[in-house]
Coordinates of C-alpha atoms in Angstrom, one line a residue:
M295 CA 144.9 148.2 137.2
T296 CA 145.6 145.3 134.8
S297 CA 142.9 143.7 132.7
E298 CA 142.9 140.0 131.8
L299 CA 141.7 138.7 128.4
D300 CA 140.7 135.3 127.1
I301 CA 141.2 135.2 123.5
F302 CA 140.0 132.3 121.2
V303 CA 141.4 132.1 117.8
G304 CA 139.8 129.6 115.3
N305 CA 140.0 128.6 111.6
T306 CA 136.9 126.5 111.2
T307 CA 135.4 127.1 107.7
L308 CA 131.9 128.4 108.1
I309 CA 129.2 126.9 105.9
D310 CA 126.1 128.6 105.4
E311 CA 123.7 125.7 104.2
D312 CA 121.3 128.3 102.6
V313 CA 123.9 130.1 100.8
Y314 CA 125.3 126.5 99.9
R315 CA 121.8 125.3 98.3
L316 CA 121.7 128.8 96.3
W317 CA 125.2 128.1 94.8
L318 CA 124.4 124.5 94.0
D319 CA 121.2 125.5 92.4
G320 CA 123.3 127.7 89.9
Y321 CA 122.1 131.3 90.9
S322 CA 124.9 134.2 90.3
V323 CA 126.2 136.0 93.4
S324 CA 123.6 138.8 92.5
D325 CA 120.8 136.5 92.3
A326 CA 121.6 134.7 95.4
V327 CA 121.8 138.2 97.2
A328 CA 118.4 139.0 95.8
L329 CA 116.8 135.9 97.1
R330 CA 118.3 136.3 100.6
V331 CA 117.1 139.8 101.0
R332 CA 113.7 138.4 99.9
S333 CA 114.0 135.8 102.7
G334 CA 114.2 138.8 105.1
I335 CA 117.6 138.1 106.4
L336 CA 118.5 141.9 106.6
E337 CA 115.6 142.2 109.1
Q338 CA 116.6 139.2 110.9
T339 CA 120.2 140.0 111.3
G340 CA 120.3 143.8 111.1
A341 CA 122.8 143.6 108.3
T342 CA 123.3 145.9 105.6
A343 CA 123.1 145.0 101.9
A344 CA 126.7 145.7 101.5
V345 CA 127.6 143.2 104.2
L346 CA 125.3 140.7 102.8
Q347 CA 126.8 141.1 99.2
S348 CA 130.4 140.5 101.0
D349 CA 129.0 137.6 102.8
T350 CA 127.6 135.9 99.9
M351 CA 130.8 136.7 97.7
D352 CA 132.9 135.0 100.6
H353 CA 130.8 131.8 100.8
Y354 CA 130.9 131.6 96.9
R355 CA 134.7 131.7 96.9
T356 CA 134.8 129.2 99.4
F357 CA 132.6 126.9 97.5
H358 CA 134.5 127.3 94.3
M359 CA 137.7 126.2 96.3
L360 CA 135.9 123.3 97.7
E361 CA 134.4 122.2 94.6
R362 CA 137.5 120.3 93.2
L363 CA 138.0 118.3 96.5
L364 CA 134.1 117.4 96.1
H365 CA 134.8 115.9 92.8
A366 CA 136.8 113.3 94.6
P367 CA 135.2 113.3 98.3
P368 CA 137.9 111.4 100.1
K369 CA 140.2 114.2 99.4
L370 CA 138.0 116.6 101.4
L371 CA 138.5 114.4 104.2
H372 CA 142.1 114.2 104.3
Q373 CA 143.0 117.9 103.2
L374 CA 144.5 120.2 106.0
I375 CA 143.4 123.6 104.3
F376 CA 139.8 123.7 105.2
Q377 CA 139.0 122.9 108.9
I378 CA 135.4 121.6 108.4
P379 CA 133.9 119.1 111.0
P380 CA 133.2 115.5 109.8
S381 CA 129.0 116.3 110.1
R382 CA 129.7 119.4 107.7
Q383 CA 131.8 117.5 105.3
A384 CA 129.2 114.9 105.0
L385 CA 126.4 117.5 104.5
L386 CA 128.6 119.1 101.7
I387 CA 129.1 115.9 100.1
E388 CA 125.8 114.5 100.1
R389 CA 124.3 117.9 99.1
Y390 CA 126.8 118.4 96.0
Y391 CA 125.9 114.9 94.8
A392 CA 122.1 115.2 95.2
F393 CA 119.9 115.7 92.1
D394 CA 116.8 116.8 90.8
E395 CA 114.1 114.3 90.0
A396 CA 112.9 116.2 87.0
F397 CA 116.5 116.3 85.7
V398 CA 117.5 112.7 86.1
R399 CA 114.4 111.7 84.3
E400 CA 115.4 113.6 81.2
V401 CA 118.9 111.8 81.1
L402 CA 118.2 108.3 82.5
G403 CA 119.3 105.4 80.3
K404 CA 121.1 108.0 78.0
K405 CA 124.7 107.6 77.1
L406 CA 126.9 110.0 79.6
S407 CA 128.5 111.7 76.5
K408 CA 129.2 114.9 75.0
G409 CA 126.2 114.3 72.7
T410 CA 123.8 114.1 75.9
K411 CA 125.5 117.3 77.4
K412 CA 124.6 119.2 74.4
D413 CA 121.0 118.9 75.2
L414 CA 121.4 120.3 78.7
D415 CA 120.2 123.5 77.4
D416 CA 117.0 122.4 76.3
I417 CA 116.6 120.3 79.5
S418 CA 117.2 123.2 81.4
T419 CA 114.4 125.3 79.7
K420 CA 112.1 122.3 80.1
T421 CA 112.6 121.7 83.9
S422 CA 113.3 125.3 85.0
I423 CA 116.6 124.0 86.6
T424 CA 119.4 126.2 86.0
L425 CA 121.9 125.2 83.3
K426 CA 124.7 125.4 85.7
S427 CA 122.9 123.1 88.2
C428 CA 122.1 120.7 85.1
R429 CA 125.8 120.9 84.2
R430 CA 126.8 119.8 87.7
Q431 CA 124.5 117.0 88.0
F432 CA 125.2 115.7 84.6
D433 CA 129.0 115.7 85.4
N434 CA 128.3 114.1 88.6
F435 CA 126.6 111.1 87.0
K436 CA 129.3 110.8 84.5
R437 CA 132.2 111.2 87.0
V438 CA 130.6 108.3 89.2
F439 CA 130.2 106.1 86.0
K440 CA 133.9 106.7 85.1
V441 CA 135.2 105.8 88.4
V442 CA 133.3 102.6 89.0
E443 CA 132.7 101.1 85.5
E444 CA 135.9 99.0 85.6
M445 CA 135.6 97.9 89.2
R446 CA 135.0 94.5 90.7
G447 CA 132.5 93.9 93.5
S448 CA 129.1 95.6 94.4
L449 CA 128.2 98.9 92.5
V450 CA 126.5 100.4 95.7
D451 CA 129.7 99.7 97.8
N452 CA 132.2 100.9 95.2
I453 CA 130.2 104.1 94.9
Q454 CA 129.9 104.5 98.7
Q455 CA 133.6 103.9 99.0
H456 CA 135.0 106.4 96.5
F457 CA 132.2 109.0 96.9
L458 CA 131.4 108.7 100.5
L459 CA 127.6 108.9 99.8
S460 CA 124.7 107.9 102.0
D461 CA 123.2 104.2 101.2
R462 CA 120.3 105.7 99.7
L463 CA 122.2 108.1 97.3
A464 CA 124.6 105.7 96.5
R465 CA 121.7 103.0 95.4
D466 CA 120.1 105.8 93.3
Y467 CA 123.6 106.4 91.7
A468 CA 124.0 102.6 90.9
A469 CA 120.6 102.9 89.3
I470 CA 121.7 105.8 87.1
V471 CA 125.0 103.9 86.3
F472 CA 123.3 100.7 85.5
F473 CA 120.7 102.4 83.3
A474 CA 123.4 104.4 81.3
N475 CA 125.6 101.3 80.9
N476 CA 122.7 99.2 79.5
R477 CA 120.9 102.1 77.8
F478 CA 117.5 101.2 78.9
E479 CA 114.7 103.4 77.2
T480 CA 112.8 105.5 79.7
G481 CA 111.9 108.6 77.5
K482 CA 108.9 107.2 75.4
K483 CA 105.7 109.0 76.1
K484 CA 104.0 105.9 77.5
L485 CA 106.6 105.5 80.1
Q486 CA 106.4 109.2 81.4
Y487 CA 103.9 108.2 84.2
L488 CA 107.1 106.5 85.7
S489 CA 109.2 108.1 88.3
F490 CA 112.9 107.7 88.8
G491 CA 112.2 105.9 92.0
D492 CA 110.1 103.3 89.7
F493 CA 113.1 102.8 87.6
A494 CA 115.6 102.7 90.5
F495 CA 113.5 100.0 92.2
C496 CA 113.5 97.9 89.1
A497 CA 117.2 98.5 88.7
E498 CA 118.1 97.2 92.0
L499 CA 115.9 94.2 91.4
M500 CA 118.0 93.6 88.2
I501 CA 121.5 94.2 89.6
Q502 CA 120.5 91.7 92.3
N503 CA 119.4 89.0 90.0
W504 CA 120.1 89.4 86.4
T505 CA 123.9 90.7 86.4
L506 CA 127.0 88.6 86.4
G507 CA 127.6 89.6 90.0
A508 CA 124.3 87.8 90.9
V509 CA 126.2 84.5 90.3
D510 CA 130.0 85.4 90.4
S511 CA 131.2 88.2 92.8
Q512 CA 134.7 88.1 91.1
V513 CA 133.6 89.0 87.6
D514 CA 134.6 92.7 86.4
D515 CA 131.9 94.9 86.0
M516 CA 129.8 92.4 88.0
D517 CA 126.8 94.6 88.8
M518 CA 127.2 96.9 85.4
D519 CA 126.5 94.0 82.7
L520 CA 123.6 91.8 82.4
D521 CA 124.5 88.0 82.4
K522 CA 124.5 87.4 78.6
E523 CA 124.5 83.4 79.3
F524 CA 121.4 84.1 81.4
L525 CA 119.7 86.2 78.7
Q526 CA 120.6 83.3 76.0
D527 CA 119.0 80.8 78.3
L528 CA 115.8 82.7 78.6
K529 CA 114.9 81.5 75.1
E530 CA 114.3 78.2 76.6
L531 CA 111.2 79.5 78.2
K532 CA 109.6 79.8 75.1
V533 CA 108.3 76.4 75.5
L534 CA 105.8 77.9 77.9
V535 CA 103.9 79.3 75.1
A536 CA 105.2 77.4 72.1
D537 CA 103.8 74.1 73.6
K538 CA 100.0 74.0 73.5
D539 CA 99.8 71.4 76.3
L540 CA 102.1 73.3 78.5
L541 CA 100.2 76.6 77.9
D542 CA 96.7 74.9 78.3
L543 CA 98.0 73.3 81.5
H544 CA 99.6 76.6 82.8
K545 CA 96.3 78.4 82.4
S546 CA 94.4 75.7 83.9
L547 CA 96.4 75.6 86.9
V548 CA 96.2 79.3 87.3
C549 CA 92.4 79.6 86.7
T550 CA 91.8 77.0 89.3
A551 CA 94.0 78.5 91.8
L552 CA 92.3 82.1 91.6
R553 CA 88.7 81.2 90.8
G554 CA 86.7 83.3 93.2
K555 CA 89.7 85.1 94.6
L556 CA 90.2 87.4 91.6
G557 CA 87.6 90.4 90.9
V558 CA 88.7 90.4 87.3
F559 CA 88.8 86.5 86.8
S560 CA 86.7 86.6 83.5
E561 CA 89.1 89.3 81.9
M562 CA 91.9 87.1 83.4
E563 CA 90.9 83.7 82.0
A564 CA 90.0 85.4 78.5
N565 CA 93.2 87.3 78.1
F566 CA 95.7 84.6 79.9
K567 CA 97.3 83.1 76.7
N568 CA 98.1 86.8 75.5
L569 CA 99.4 87.9 78.7
S570 CA 101.6 84.8 79.0
R571 CA 102.9 85.1 75.5
G572 CA 103.7 88.9 76.1
L573 CA 105.8 88.1 79.4
V574 CA 107.5 85.0 77.9
N575 CA 108.3 86.6 74.4
V576 CA 109.8 89.6 76.3
A577 CA 112.4 87.1 77.9
A578 CA 113.0 85.4 74.8
K579 CA 113.9 88.6 73.0
L580 CA 116.5 89.8 75.5
T581 CA 119.3 88.4 73.5
H582 CA 119.3 91.4 71.4
N583 CA 120.6 94.9 72.5
K584 CA 117.5 96.5 70.9
D585 CA 115.1 94.4 72.9
V586 CA 117.2 95.0 76.3
R587 CA 116.9 98.7 75.7
D588 CA 113.1 98.4 75.1
L589 CA 112.5 96.3 78.3
F590 CA 110.1 98.7 79.9
V591 CA 108.4 100.0 76.8
D592 CA 107.6 96.1 76.0
L593 CA 106.6 95.4 79.9
V594 CA 104.1 98.5 79.8
E595 CA 102.8 97.4 76.3
K596 CA 102.7 93.7 76.7
F597 CA 101.2 93.7 80.2
V598 CA 100.4 96.9 81.9
E599 CA 98.5 98.4 79.3
P600 CA 96.1 95.4 78.8
C601 CA 95.5 95.1 82.6
R602 CA 95.0 98.7 83.0
S603 CA 92.5 98.7 80.1
D604 CA 90.6 95.9 81.7
H605 CA 90.8 97.9 85.0
W606 CA 92.7 95.4 87.1
P607 CA 93.3 96.6 90.7
L608 CA 96.8 96.4 91.8
S609 CA 95.7 93.7 94.2
D610 CA 94.7 91.3 91.4
V611 CA 97.7 92.0 89.6
R612 CA 99.7 90.8 92.4
L613 CA 97.4 87.6 93.1
F614 CA 97.9 86.9 89.4
L615 CA 101.4 87.4 89.1
N616 CA 102.1 85.3 92.2
Q617 CA 100.0 82.5 90.8
Y618 CA 101.5 82.7 87.3
S619 CA 104.8 82.3 88.6
A620 CA 104.3 79.6 91.0
S621 CA 102.1 77.3 89.0
V622 CA 105.1 76.7 86.5
H623 CA 106.4 74.6 89.4
S624 CA 103.6 72.0 89.0
L625 CA 104.2 71.8 85.0
D626 CA 105.7 68.3 84.8
G627 CA 107.0 68.8 81.2
F628 CA 108.9 71.9 82.1
R629 CA 112.6 71.5 82.7
H630 CA 113.8 75.2 83.5
Q631 CA 112.4 76.1 87.0
A632 CA 115.7 77.8 88.3
L633 CA 115.8 80.0 85.0
W634 CA 112.3 80.8 85.5
D635 CA 112.5 81.8 88.9
R636 CA 115.5 83.9 88.2
Y637 CA 113.5 85.5 85.5
M638 CA 109.9 85.9 87.0
G639 CA 111.0 86.9 90.6
T640 CA 112.7 90.2 89.1
L641 CA 110.0 90.6 86.7
R642 CA 107.1 90.2 89.1
G643 CA 108.6 92.8 91.3
C644 CA 109.1 95.2 88.4
L645 CA 105.6 94.8 86.8
L646 CA 104.1 95.5 90.4
R647 CA 106.1 98.7 90.6
L648 CA 105.4 99.6 87.0
Y649 CA 101.5 99.2 87.5
H650 CA 99.6 102.1 88.6
D651 CA 95.9 101.3 88.7

């Protein structure tokens, strides 16, 4: 009597997401095995400790071999050594380039250099993120920066094209690259209440409106560098606070429009000129690199903190900024409306994000 057997042979590379996460988090094989045992996997599968050890080591070997491909994600798609379904490839890439909020807040705005890399030991201790994971995340930031820094075109599109990241993650990396290039200060004590998401939101607004790419899509590094000509022109806005008649008229227009609508009207009326001087002087100083770096410190000091000390609710801040921006269009003696809109359109969005009432 003969028997027939159907045999299927496959070479699909198996990826255990849980083990991949442990590897990305920087755990050694022995630590990963211990954590897997603690999760109850031996009871769930009936495997022995020896089998679990072997399985974990096998996965780690695979991840180490994949890592050089993950440094240039398109290579992972086109290689033939590892048979990995497209959905699994996307997962590997996305999770490899994912980062911890606590880590990115420590390095955001700093130069992605060896000097900063030397601080990773301290950052690891402070954030309780393993040093190995800190190094992976830092190296990812630096790698993306190096690849896209000389490219023309949209920063987000270039990152997506060369690293195959999701739209959200590509936008986060665009913010990281933009902040690293312009060296914005984010580490001061008074800025610690702000999350990476707050800064990323502001970065996106500035990229869309204040960079060279906002006016010319053919310029090199279009989304990386702030438009220097625009920053120089911002000095023209100083007339709004230097000319007493304009300042008084601006205040009158805003107060007339907001009377009876603002819960903190008396505080706003009393402090209008100081707030206006603060917002306009921030613009006028952006010709200097140090003042560009201190942009968020200045915004918090000149606007957020004074409003917070007077207990402005966010709704009143929004009403004020909208009217403050719009009223300038009714100032007959002011000749820089387009420049004002380009500046305040972005600043208004940033201030509303920075203001946590």
